[in-house]
Every structure is written in structure tokens, then in C-alpha cells.
XYZ file of C-alpha atoms in Angstrom:
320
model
C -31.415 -28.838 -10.895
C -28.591 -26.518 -11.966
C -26.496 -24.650 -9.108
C -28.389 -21.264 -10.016
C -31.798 -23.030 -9.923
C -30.660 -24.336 -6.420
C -30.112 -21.388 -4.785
C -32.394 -18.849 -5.855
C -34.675 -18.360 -3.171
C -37.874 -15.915 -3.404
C -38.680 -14.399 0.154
C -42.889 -13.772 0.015
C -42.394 -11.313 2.851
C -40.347 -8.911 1.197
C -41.066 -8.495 -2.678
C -40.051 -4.796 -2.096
C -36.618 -5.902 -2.492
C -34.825 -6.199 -5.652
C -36.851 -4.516 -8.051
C -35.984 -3.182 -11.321
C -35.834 0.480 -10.390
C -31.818 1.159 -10.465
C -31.005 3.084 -13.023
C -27.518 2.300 -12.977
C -25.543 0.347 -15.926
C -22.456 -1.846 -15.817
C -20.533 -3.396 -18.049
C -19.974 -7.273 -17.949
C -18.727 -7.813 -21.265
C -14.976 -8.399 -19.682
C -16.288 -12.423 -18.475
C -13.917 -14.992 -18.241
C -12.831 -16.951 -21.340
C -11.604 -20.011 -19.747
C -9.057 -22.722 -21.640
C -8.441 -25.431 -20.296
C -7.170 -26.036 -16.662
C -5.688 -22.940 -15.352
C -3.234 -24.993 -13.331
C -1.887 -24.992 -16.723
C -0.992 -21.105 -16.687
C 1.436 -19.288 -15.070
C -0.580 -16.983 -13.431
C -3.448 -18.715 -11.517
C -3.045 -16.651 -8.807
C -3.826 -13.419 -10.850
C -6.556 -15.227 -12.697
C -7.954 -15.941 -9.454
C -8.068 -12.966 -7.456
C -8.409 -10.647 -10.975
C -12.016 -12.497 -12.271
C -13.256 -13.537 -9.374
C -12.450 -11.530 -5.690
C -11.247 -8.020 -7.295
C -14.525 -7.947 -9.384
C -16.507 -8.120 -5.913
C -14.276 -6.288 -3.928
C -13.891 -3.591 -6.275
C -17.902 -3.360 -7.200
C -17.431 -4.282 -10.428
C -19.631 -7.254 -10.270
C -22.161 -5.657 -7.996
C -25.640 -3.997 -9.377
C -27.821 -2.206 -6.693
C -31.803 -2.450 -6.956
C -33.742 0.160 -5.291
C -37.331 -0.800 -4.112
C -40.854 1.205 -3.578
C -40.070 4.083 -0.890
C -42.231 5.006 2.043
C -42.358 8.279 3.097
C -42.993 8.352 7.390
C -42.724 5.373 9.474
C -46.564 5.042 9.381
C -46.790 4.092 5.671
C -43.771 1.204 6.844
C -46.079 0.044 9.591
C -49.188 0.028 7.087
C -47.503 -2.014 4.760
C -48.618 -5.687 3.907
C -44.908 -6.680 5.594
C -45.778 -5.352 9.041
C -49.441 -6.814 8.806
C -48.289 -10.297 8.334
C -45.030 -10.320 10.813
C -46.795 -7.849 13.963
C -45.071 -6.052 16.449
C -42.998 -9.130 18.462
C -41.364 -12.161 17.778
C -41.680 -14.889 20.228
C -38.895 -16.820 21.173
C -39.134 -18.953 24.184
C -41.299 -16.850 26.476
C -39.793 -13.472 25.298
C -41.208 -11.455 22.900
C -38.840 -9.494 20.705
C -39.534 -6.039 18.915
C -39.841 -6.310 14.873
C -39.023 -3.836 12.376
C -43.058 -3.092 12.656
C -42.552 -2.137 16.448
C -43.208 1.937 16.961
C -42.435 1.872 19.793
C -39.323 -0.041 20.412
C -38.273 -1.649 17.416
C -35.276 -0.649 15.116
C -37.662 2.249 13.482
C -38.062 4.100 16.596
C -34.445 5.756 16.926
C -35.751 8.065 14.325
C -35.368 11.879 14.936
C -37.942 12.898 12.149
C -40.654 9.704 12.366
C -42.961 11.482 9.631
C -40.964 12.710 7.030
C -37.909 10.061 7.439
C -37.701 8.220 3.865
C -37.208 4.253 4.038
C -35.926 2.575 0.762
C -35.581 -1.091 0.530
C -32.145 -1.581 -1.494
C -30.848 -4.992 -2.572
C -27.099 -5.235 -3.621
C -26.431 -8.151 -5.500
C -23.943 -9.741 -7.944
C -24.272 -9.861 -11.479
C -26.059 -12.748 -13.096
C -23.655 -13.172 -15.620
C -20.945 -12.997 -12.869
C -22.616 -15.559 -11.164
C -23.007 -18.422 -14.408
C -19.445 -16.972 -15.202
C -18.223 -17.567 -11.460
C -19.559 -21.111 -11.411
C -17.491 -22.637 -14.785
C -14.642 -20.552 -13.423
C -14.219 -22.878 -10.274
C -15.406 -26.192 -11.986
C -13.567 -25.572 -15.088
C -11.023 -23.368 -14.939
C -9.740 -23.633 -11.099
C -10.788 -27.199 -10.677
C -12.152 -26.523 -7.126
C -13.938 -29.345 -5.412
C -17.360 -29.049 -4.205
C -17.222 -30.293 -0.672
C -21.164 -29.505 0.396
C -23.998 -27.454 1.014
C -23.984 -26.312 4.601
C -27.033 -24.786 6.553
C -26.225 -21.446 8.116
C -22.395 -19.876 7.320
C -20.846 -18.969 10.278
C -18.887 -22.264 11.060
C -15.538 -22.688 12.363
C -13.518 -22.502 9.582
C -10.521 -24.233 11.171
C -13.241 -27.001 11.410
C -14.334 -26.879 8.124
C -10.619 -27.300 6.372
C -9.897 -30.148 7.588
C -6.630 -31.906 8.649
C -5.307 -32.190 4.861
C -5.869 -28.356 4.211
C -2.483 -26.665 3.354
C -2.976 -22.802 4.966
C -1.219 -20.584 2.707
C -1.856 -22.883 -0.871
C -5.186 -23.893 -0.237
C -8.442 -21.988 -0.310
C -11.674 -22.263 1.353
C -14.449 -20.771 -1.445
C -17.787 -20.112 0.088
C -20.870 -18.948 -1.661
C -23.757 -17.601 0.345
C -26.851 -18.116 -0.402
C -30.151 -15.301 -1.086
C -31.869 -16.458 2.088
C -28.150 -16.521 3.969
C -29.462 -19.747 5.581
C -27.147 -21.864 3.119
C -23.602 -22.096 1.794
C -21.766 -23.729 -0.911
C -18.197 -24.672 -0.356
C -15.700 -25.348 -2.514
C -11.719 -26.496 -2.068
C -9.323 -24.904 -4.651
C -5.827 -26.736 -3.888
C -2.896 -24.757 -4.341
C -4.355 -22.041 -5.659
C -0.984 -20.143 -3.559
C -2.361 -16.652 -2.451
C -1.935 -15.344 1.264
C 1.155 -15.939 2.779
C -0.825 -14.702 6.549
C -3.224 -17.729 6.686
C -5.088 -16.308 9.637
C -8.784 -17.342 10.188
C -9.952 -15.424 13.238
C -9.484 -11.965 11.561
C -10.042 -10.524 8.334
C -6.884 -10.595 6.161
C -7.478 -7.492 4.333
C -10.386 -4.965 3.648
C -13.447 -6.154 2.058
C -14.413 -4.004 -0.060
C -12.575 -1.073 -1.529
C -15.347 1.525 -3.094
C -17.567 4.016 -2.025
C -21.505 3.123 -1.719
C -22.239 7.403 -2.546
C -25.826 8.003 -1.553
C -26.759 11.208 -3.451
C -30.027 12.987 -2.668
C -30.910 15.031 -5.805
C -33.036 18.668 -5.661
C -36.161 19.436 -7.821
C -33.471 21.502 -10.109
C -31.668 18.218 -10.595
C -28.300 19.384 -8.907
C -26.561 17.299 -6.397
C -28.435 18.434 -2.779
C -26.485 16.125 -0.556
C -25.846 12.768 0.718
C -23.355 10.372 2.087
C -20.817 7.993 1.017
C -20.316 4.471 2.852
C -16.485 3.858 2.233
C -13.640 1.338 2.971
C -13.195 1.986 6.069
C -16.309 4.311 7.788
C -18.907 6.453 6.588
C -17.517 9.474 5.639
C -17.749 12.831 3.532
C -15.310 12.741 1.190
C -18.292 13.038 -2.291
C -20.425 15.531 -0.060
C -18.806 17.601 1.542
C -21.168 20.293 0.773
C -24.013 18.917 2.948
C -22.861 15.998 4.182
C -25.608 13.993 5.868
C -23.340 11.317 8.009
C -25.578 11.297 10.843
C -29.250 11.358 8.828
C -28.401 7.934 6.050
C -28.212 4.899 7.329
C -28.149 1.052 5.794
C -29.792 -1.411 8.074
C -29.589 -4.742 6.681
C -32.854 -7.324 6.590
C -32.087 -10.669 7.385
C -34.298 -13.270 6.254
C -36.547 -14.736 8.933
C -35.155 -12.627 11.257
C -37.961 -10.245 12.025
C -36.273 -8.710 15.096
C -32.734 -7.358 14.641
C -29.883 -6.103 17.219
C -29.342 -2.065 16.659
C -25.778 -1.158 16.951
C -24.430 2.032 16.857
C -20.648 1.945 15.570
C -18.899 4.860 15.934
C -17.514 5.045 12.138
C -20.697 3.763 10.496
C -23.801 4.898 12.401
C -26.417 2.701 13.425
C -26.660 -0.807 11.771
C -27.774 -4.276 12.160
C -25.136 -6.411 11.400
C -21.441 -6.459 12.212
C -20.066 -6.983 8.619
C -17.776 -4.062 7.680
C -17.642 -2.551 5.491
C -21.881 -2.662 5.706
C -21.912 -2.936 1.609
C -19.551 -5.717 1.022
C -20.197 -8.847 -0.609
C -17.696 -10.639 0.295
C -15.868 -11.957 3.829
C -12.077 -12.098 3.456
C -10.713 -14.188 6.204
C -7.302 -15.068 4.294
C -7.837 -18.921 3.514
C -10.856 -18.862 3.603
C -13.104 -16.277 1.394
C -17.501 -16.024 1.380
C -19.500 -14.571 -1.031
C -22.960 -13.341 -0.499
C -25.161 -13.700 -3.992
C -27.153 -10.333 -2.076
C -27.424 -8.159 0.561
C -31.243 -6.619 1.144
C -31.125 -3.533 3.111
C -33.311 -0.403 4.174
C -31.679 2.956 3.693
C -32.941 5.284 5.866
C -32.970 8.750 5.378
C -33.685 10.761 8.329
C -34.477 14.367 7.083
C -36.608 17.028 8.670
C -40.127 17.852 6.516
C -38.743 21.227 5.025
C -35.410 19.230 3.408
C -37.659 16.544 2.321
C -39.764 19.028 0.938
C -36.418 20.124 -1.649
C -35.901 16.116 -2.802
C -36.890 14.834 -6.036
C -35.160 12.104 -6.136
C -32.567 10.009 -4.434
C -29.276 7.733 -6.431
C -27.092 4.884 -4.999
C -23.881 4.653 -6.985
C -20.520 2.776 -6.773
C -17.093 5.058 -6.735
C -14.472 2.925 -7.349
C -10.692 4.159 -5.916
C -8.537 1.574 -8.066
């Protein structure tokens, strides 16, 4: 069973995700050409972060995948999804809201309940990226495949071990669909971050704009949102920004009843991985990658603005 084969993981409950309705194109013809062991060239290091972390950091090896939209939170709730998971998840003795709870659940903070649009959205890496990505560590960088973990949110001081050199070494960790697994690799003296830091990020994680353009029945840009490096913000719609009405709330797998936050530069959410669109969780030494990301993105618009929507784009704006 190849690595690809291994990991790809098909969630029953939640076919709305990742479908083929994007619309959006990107090149990958720029893929690594690897010869021979690039502990052979001079510049690993740029090899390293250029074709493998800038590619996800800058979007370049992201796609996004829009699924079927529902139009009110009672075509959500009639949905197949909501019939098979109910209203509460039991744990213990308590009973937790689910997505499918009106009444309490993450859906309920809506100010417009029957004409608020929910999208499922999937961002995920490139396939090509992802065969690409896999002979670039094996071949090219030599990395070592220590295991496949269950979960990914271990103690990475635990998980370098007492031969790990901070500052030369590198901790490579790909994240599976279902986020319930992770490959690791070891790439030795690979020679990147001089602050090898675990317990904070090192830098930003991602450094485009997620733009979230809602388009009018004349085809002209209405108004939207932009999810950026650092908050949500109005820099691509300034227009009519709608910073308060689009959200992204993220869907974890097999977890049926998530925490609401409200952070005061992104909105509400339901996950603390900033910014919310990133693939990728830069810790210094150690780096993860997520192969996807399935969200909803909720637009929260009164009936007479839905009313002037024809259609609605997600699109990458890349700064670098």
C-alpha cells in the first residue's frame, strides 16, 4: 500500500465536502525535478523551504473545493448529516450540542437563521504536490520515516528525541484527511531556524488572503471578506465589507460537537489554528502539514441582500 493509498480516508458523513465545484485553476507545472541527494547541493536549505513550506504557506499548493449550499439553517438540519448524527453527543453522562442542534449548537449564533447561506468548503493540497512532496523527502532530502502516530498534538520536545540537534534538525509532520493520524519524518541537518522554539509558532503560517467575494445578479463584485495573515480584515472589500456576517468554522472529523470561540480578529470559529486557512503549523523545528482542512462558510446575510446574490467565489491573494 503506497503512502497516498494509506492515508486517504473517505468520511461517509460528510460527502458534501470536497466536491468538484471550484472553479479556480492553478498551475503545478513548477514540481520538483530532483537529482540525486540534495545534501549534495549548496542550497538545501532554499530547496527546502522554496518546494516544499513556501508552496503551502504562500497558497501555491492549495486548491479550494466548494460543496452543495443550503440556504436557512432548516435545509442544514434536514440534511441526511443531521439525520444520522441528532442533536447531542454523549460523552460520559453529558450530552453535548451537534452542529444539528437549533437550539444550542454552533448554528444557533445566527442573526438571520432563514436566509443565512452555509457552504461546505474543503481546502486541500495539490495531488501532484502531494506525490511530488513524498519523493522530495525520500529522495531528495533523505528524511527518515520515524512512524505513524494516532492523533497530532504530541509533545514535540518528546517526540525529537535526545539525539535531535534544535537548530539543524527538522521535525516533518504530515497530517492526515481524518486528522486522527500523522506521519513523521526526521530530516538531519537540513540547517534552517536559528530560534528552535517549540512552544510557540516561529513565524506566521500562512501569508495570503482567503478573499470571499459574493457576486450580484449583474456579475459585479457585491461584497465579501478576506481572511488574511494576521485577522480578518477589509483590505479587497472595502466597499461592503462583510467582517462580521462570513465566517469559516472548521468540521472536525468525528467530532460532532465543537467549542465556539469568538476571537476578536477572526470572528467566531472552532478551532484555535491561526491563521483559520492555513495548512501548515510552523513551530520552528518542528513543521505539520494538514493534506485538508473541511470547513463551513457561513454567510450571515439578511433575506433582501440574499435576494441580490448570484453567486459566491473563494480565491487565494497572494502578497509575495
Amino acid at each position: 500500500m503506497s503512502f497516498l493509498d494509506y492515508f486517504k480516508n473517505v468520511n461517509p458523513n460528510i460527502q458534501i465536502f470536497a466536491s468538484d465545484s471550484t472553479g479556480i485553476n492553478i498551475n503545478f507545472g513548477d514540481s520538483i525535478q530532483v537529482k540525486g541527494n540534495i545534501k549534495n547541493l549548496k542550497d538545501r536549505k532554499e530547496m527546502y523551504e522554496k518546494e516544499i513550506i513556501n508552496k503551502i504557506k504562500q497558497g501555491r499548493s492549495v486548491e479550494e473545493k466548494m460543496g452543495k449550499a443550503f440556504y436557512g439553517v432548516r435545509s442544514f438540519f434536514e440534511d441526511d448529516f443531521c439525520k444520522e448524527i441528532g442533536q447531542f453527543s454523549i460523552v460520559g453522562t453529558v450530552a453535548y450540542p451537534t452542529w444539528c442542534n437549533r437550539d444550542d449548537g454552533p448554528f444557533s449564533i445566527f442573526r438571520n437563521p432563514n436566509s443565512v447561506v452555509i457552504i461546505p468548503l474543503t481546502l486541500e493540497l495539490n495531488s501532484g504536490f502531494k506525490v511530488n512532496l513524498i519523493d522530495t523527502l525520500k529522495d531528495g532530502l533523505q528524511a527518515d520515516d520515524i512512524a505513524v502516530i494516532r492523533g497530532h498534538k504530541h509533545n514535540p520536545q518528546i517526540l525529537a528525541g535526545p539525539n535531535f540537534k534544535f537548530g539543524q534538525d527538522q521535525l516533518f509532520g504530515i497530517i492526515n484527511d481524518k486528522q486522527n493520524l500523522m506521519k513523521l519524518y526526521e530530516i538531519s541537518e537540513v540547517g534552517i531556524y536559528r530560534n528552535n522554539q517549540f512552544d510557540k509558532f516561529f513565524e506566521r503560517n500562512s501569508s495570503y488572503d482567503l478573499a470571499i467575494d459574493l457576486i450580484n445578479k449583474k456579475g459585479q463584485m457585491y461584497g465579501g471578506v478576506s481572511f488574511g495573515k494576521n485577522k480578518k480584515n477589509c483590505a479587497n472589500h472595502s466597499k461592503n465589507c462583510l467582517i462580521n456576517s462570513i465566517h469559516l468554522l472548521e468540521y472536525h472529523y468525528q467530532k460532532n460537537s465543537p467549542e465556539i470561540i469568538n476571537d476578536k480578529n477572526w470572528g467566531y470559529l472552532t478551532g484555535k489554528l491561526f491563521p483559520p486557512h492555513s495548512l501548515i503549523e510552523d513551530y520552528g523545528s518542528l513543521k505539520k502539514i494538514f493534506l485538508s482542512r473541511n470547513f463551513y462558510l457561513i454567510i450571515d446575510i439578511n433575506e433582501n441582500q440574499l435576494s441580490e446574490i448570484s453567486r459566491v467565489n473563494v480565491r487565494k491573494i497572494n502578497y509575495e
